[in-house]
Coordinates of C-alpha atoms in Angstrom, one line a residue:
Chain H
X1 CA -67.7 -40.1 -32.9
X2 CA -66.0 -36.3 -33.8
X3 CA -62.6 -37.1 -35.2
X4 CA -59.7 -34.6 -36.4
X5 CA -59.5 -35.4 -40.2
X6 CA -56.7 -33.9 -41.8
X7 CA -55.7 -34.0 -45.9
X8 CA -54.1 -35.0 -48.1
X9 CA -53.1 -38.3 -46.5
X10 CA -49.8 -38.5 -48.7
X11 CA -48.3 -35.2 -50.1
X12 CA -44.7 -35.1 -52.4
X13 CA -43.2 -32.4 -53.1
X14 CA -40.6 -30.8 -55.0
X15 CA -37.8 -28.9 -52.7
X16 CA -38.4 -25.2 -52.7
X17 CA -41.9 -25.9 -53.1
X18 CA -45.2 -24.2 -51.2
X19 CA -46.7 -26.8 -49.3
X20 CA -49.8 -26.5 -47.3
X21 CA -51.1 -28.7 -44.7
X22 CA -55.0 -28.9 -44.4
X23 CA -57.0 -30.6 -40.8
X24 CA -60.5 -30.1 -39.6
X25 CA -60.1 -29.9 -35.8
X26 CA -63.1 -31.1 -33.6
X27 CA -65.9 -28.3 -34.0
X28 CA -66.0 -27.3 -30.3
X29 CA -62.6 -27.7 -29.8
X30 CA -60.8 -24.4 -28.6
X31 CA -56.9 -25.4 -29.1
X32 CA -55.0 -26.6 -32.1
X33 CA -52.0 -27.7 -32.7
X34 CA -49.3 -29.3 -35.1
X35 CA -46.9 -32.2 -34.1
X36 CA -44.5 -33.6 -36.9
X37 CA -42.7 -37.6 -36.7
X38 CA -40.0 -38.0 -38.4
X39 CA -39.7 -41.8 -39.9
X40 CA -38.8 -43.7 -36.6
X41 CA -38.5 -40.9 -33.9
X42 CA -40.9 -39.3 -31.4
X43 CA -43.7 -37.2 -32.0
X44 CA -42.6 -33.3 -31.9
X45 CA -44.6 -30.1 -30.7
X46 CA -44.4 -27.9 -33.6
X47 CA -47.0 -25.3 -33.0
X48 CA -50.4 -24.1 -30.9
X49 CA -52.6 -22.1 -31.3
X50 CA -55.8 -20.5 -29.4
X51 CA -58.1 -18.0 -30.1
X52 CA -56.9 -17.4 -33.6
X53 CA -53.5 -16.5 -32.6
X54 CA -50.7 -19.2 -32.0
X55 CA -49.9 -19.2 -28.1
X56 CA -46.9 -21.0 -28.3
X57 CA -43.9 -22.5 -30.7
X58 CA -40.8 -24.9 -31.1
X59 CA -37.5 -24.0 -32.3
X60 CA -38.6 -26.0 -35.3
X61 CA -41.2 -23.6 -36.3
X62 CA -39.1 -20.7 -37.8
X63 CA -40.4 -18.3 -40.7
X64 CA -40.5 -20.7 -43.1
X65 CA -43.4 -22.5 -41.3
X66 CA -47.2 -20.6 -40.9
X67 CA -50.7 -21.5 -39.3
X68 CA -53.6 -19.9 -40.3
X69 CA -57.4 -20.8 -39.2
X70 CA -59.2 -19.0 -42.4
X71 CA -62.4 -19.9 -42.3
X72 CA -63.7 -20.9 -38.4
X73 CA -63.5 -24.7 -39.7
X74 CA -59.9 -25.5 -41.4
X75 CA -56.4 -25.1 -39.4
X76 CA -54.0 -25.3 -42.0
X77 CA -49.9 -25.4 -41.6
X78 CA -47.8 -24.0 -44.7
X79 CA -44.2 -24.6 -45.2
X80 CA -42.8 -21.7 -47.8
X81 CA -40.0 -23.2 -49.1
X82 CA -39.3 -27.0 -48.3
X83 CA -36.6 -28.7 -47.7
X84 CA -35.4 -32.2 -47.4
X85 CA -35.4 -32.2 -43.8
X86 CA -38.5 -31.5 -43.7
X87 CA -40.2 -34.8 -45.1
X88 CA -41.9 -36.6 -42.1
X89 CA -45.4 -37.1 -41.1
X90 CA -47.2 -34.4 -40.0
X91 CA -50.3 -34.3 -37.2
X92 CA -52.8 -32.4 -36.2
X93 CA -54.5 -32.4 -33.0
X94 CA -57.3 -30.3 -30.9
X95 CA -58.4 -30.5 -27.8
X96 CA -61.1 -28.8 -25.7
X97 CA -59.2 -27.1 -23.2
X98 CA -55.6 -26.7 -21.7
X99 CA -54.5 -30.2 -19.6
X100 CA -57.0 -32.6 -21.4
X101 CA -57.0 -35.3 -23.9
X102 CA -55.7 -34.3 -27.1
X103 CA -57.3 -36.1 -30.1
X104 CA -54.6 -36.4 -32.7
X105 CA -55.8 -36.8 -36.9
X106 CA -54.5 -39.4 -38.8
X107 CA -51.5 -37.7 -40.1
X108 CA -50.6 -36.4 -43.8
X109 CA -46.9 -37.9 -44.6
X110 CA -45.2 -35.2 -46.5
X111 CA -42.2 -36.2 -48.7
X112 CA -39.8 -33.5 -50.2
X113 CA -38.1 -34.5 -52.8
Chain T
X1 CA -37.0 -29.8 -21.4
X2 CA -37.3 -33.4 -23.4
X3 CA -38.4 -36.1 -20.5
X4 CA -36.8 -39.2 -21.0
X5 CA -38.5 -43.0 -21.3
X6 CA -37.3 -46.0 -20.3
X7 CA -36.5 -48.7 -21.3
X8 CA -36.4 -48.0 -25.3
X9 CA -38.1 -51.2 -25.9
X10 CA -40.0 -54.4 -24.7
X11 CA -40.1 -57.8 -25.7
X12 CA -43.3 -59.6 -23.7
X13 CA -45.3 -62.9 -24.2
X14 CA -49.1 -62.5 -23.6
X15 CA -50.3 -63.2 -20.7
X16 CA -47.0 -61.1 -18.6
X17 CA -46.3 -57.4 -17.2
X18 CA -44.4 -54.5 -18.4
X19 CA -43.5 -50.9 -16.5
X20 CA -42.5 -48.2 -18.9
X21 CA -41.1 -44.9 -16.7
X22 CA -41.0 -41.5 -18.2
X23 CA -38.7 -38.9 -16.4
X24 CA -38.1 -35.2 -16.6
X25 CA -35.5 -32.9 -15.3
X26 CA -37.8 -30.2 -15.1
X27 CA -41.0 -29.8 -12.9
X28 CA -44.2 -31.2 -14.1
X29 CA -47.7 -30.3 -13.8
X30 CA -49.4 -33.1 -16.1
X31 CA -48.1 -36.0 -18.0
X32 CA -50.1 -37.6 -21.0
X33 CA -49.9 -41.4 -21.8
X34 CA -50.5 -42.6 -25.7
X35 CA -50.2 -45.3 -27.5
X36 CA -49.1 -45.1 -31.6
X37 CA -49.6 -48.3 -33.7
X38 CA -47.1 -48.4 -36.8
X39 CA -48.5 -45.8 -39.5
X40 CA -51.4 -44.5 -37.2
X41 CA -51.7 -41.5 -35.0
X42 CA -51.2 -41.6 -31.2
X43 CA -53.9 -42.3 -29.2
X44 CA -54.6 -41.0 -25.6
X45 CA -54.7 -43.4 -22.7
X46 CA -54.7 -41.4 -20.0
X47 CA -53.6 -38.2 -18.1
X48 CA -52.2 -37.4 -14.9
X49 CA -52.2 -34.1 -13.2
X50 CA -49.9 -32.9 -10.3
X51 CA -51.2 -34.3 -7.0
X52 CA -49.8 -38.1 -7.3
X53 CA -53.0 -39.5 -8.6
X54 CA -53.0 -42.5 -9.6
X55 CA -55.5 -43.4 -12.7
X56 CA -56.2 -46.5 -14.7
X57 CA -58.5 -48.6 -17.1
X58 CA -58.9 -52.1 -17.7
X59 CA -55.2 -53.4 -17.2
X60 CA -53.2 -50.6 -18.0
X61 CA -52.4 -47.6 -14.9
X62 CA -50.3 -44.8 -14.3
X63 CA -48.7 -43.1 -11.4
X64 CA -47.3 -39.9 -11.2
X65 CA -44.5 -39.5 -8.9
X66 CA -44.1 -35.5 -8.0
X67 CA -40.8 -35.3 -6.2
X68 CA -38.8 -37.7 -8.5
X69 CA -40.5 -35.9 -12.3
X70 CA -41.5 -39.4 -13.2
X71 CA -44.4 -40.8 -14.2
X72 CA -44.9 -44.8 -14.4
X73 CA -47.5 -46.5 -16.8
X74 CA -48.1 -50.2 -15.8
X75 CA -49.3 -53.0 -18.4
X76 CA -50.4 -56.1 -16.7
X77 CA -51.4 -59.4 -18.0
X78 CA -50.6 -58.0 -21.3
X79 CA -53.1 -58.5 -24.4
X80 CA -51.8 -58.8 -28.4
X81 CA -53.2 -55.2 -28.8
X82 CA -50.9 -53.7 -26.4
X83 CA -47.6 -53.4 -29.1
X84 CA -47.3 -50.0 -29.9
X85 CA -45.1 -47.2 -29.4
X86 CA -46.0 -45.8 -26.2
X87 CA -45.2 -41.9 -25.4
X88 CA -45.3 -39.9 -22.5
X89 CA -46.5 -36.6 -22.9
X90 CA -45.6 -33.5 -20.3
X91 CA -47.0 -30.0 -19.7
X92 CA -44.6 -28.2 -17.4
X93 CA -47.7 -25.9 -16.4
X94 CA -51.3 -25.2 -16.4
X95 CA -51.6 -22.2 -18.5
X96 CA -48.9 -24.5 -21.1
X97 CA -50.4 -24.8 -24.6
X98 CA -47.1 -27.6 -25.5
X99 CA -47.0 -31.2 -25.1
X100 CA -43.8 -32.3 -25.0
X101 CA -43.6 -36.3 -25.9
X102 CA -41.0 -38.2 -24.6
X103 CA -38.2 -40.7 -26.7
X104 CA -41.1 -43.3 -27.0
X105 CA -41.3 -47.0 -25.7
X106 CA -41.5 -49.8 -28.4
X107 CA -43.8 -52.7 -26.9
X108 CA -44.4 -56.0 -29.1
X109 CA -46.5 -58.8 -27.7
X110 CA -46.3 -62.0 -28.4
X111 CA -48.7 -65.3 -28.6

């Protein structure tokens, strides 16, 4: 069965640090997206994106967060600088088309240290 | 814009039924049911587009009420499998690319 596989499944990093994100999103899938979960708390809509260009964003996702699809195949989310705040799991997801199932990876837990 | 579930959490023995509600302030086109087990991603259950349609498998269902912004997912005859985190879901439109999850509803199960 396709799955959304994303990596690393456990990242720490250093505050002020690059970090980047990778996930694999279902091959005929057409939108992608980023959720994050804080320890505890809901899942929250970070970014999607559709047709290589993100189609829409949270107040979250300011300029020190990016999505880039490079290479047809990888969706990858890059924090510039982190901060504390920002340690929480992170999830990727993809789905086929607008108003269907989305099919959510198994999360890489990002700790900033 | 966040909708709002209720109750935070449930307590059931197996074998008895449990109604979580999910309710927005703001008009609704879809709402998304999953289900998130402790360290795991959340996995879909089912979705509900505008029109009141009701949907279900197995023993879990959902209704979608238009006029009140609420949709209702029903657990009956509850199985060990159900406890999870459960999390509505909405898309205020069609052409939406944004799934906004609600607070979340705990569920444990008990023998």
């Amino acid at each position: 069965e396709p799955e959304v596989t994303q990596t690393p499944s456990h990242q720490v990093t250093q505050m002020g640090q690059e970090v980047i994100l990778r996930c694999v999103p279902i091959s005929n899938h057409l939108y992608f997206y980023w959720y994050r979960q804080i320890l505890g708390q809901k899942v929250e809509f970070l970014v999607s994106f559709y047709n290589n260009e993100i189609s829409e964003k949270s107040e979250i996702f300011d300029d020190q967060f990016s999505v880039e699809r490079p290479d047809g195949s990888n969706f990858t989310l890059k924090i510039r600088s982190t901060k504390l705040e920002d340690s929480a799991m992170y999830f990727c997801a993809s789905n086929p088309g607008g108003n269907t199932e989305a099919f959510f990876g198994q999360g890489t837990r990002l700790t900033v240290v | 814009q966040q909708p709002v579930q209720s109750p935070q959490a449930v307590i059931l023995r197996e074998g008895e039924d449990a109604v979580i509600n999910c309710s927005s302030s703001k008009a609704l086109y879809s709402v998304h049911w999953y289900r998130q087990k402790h360290g795991e991603a959340p996995v879909f259950l089912m979705i509900l587009l505008k029109g009141g349609e009701q949907k279900g498998h197995d023993k879990i269902s959902a209704s979608f009420n238009e006029k009140k912004q609420q949709s209702s997912l029903y657990l009956t005859a509850s199985q060990l499998s159900y406890s999870g985190t459960y999390f509505c879901g909405t898309e205020m439109s069609y052409n939406t690319d944004k799934l906004i999850f609600g607070t979340g509803t705990r569920l444990q199960v008990f023998p």
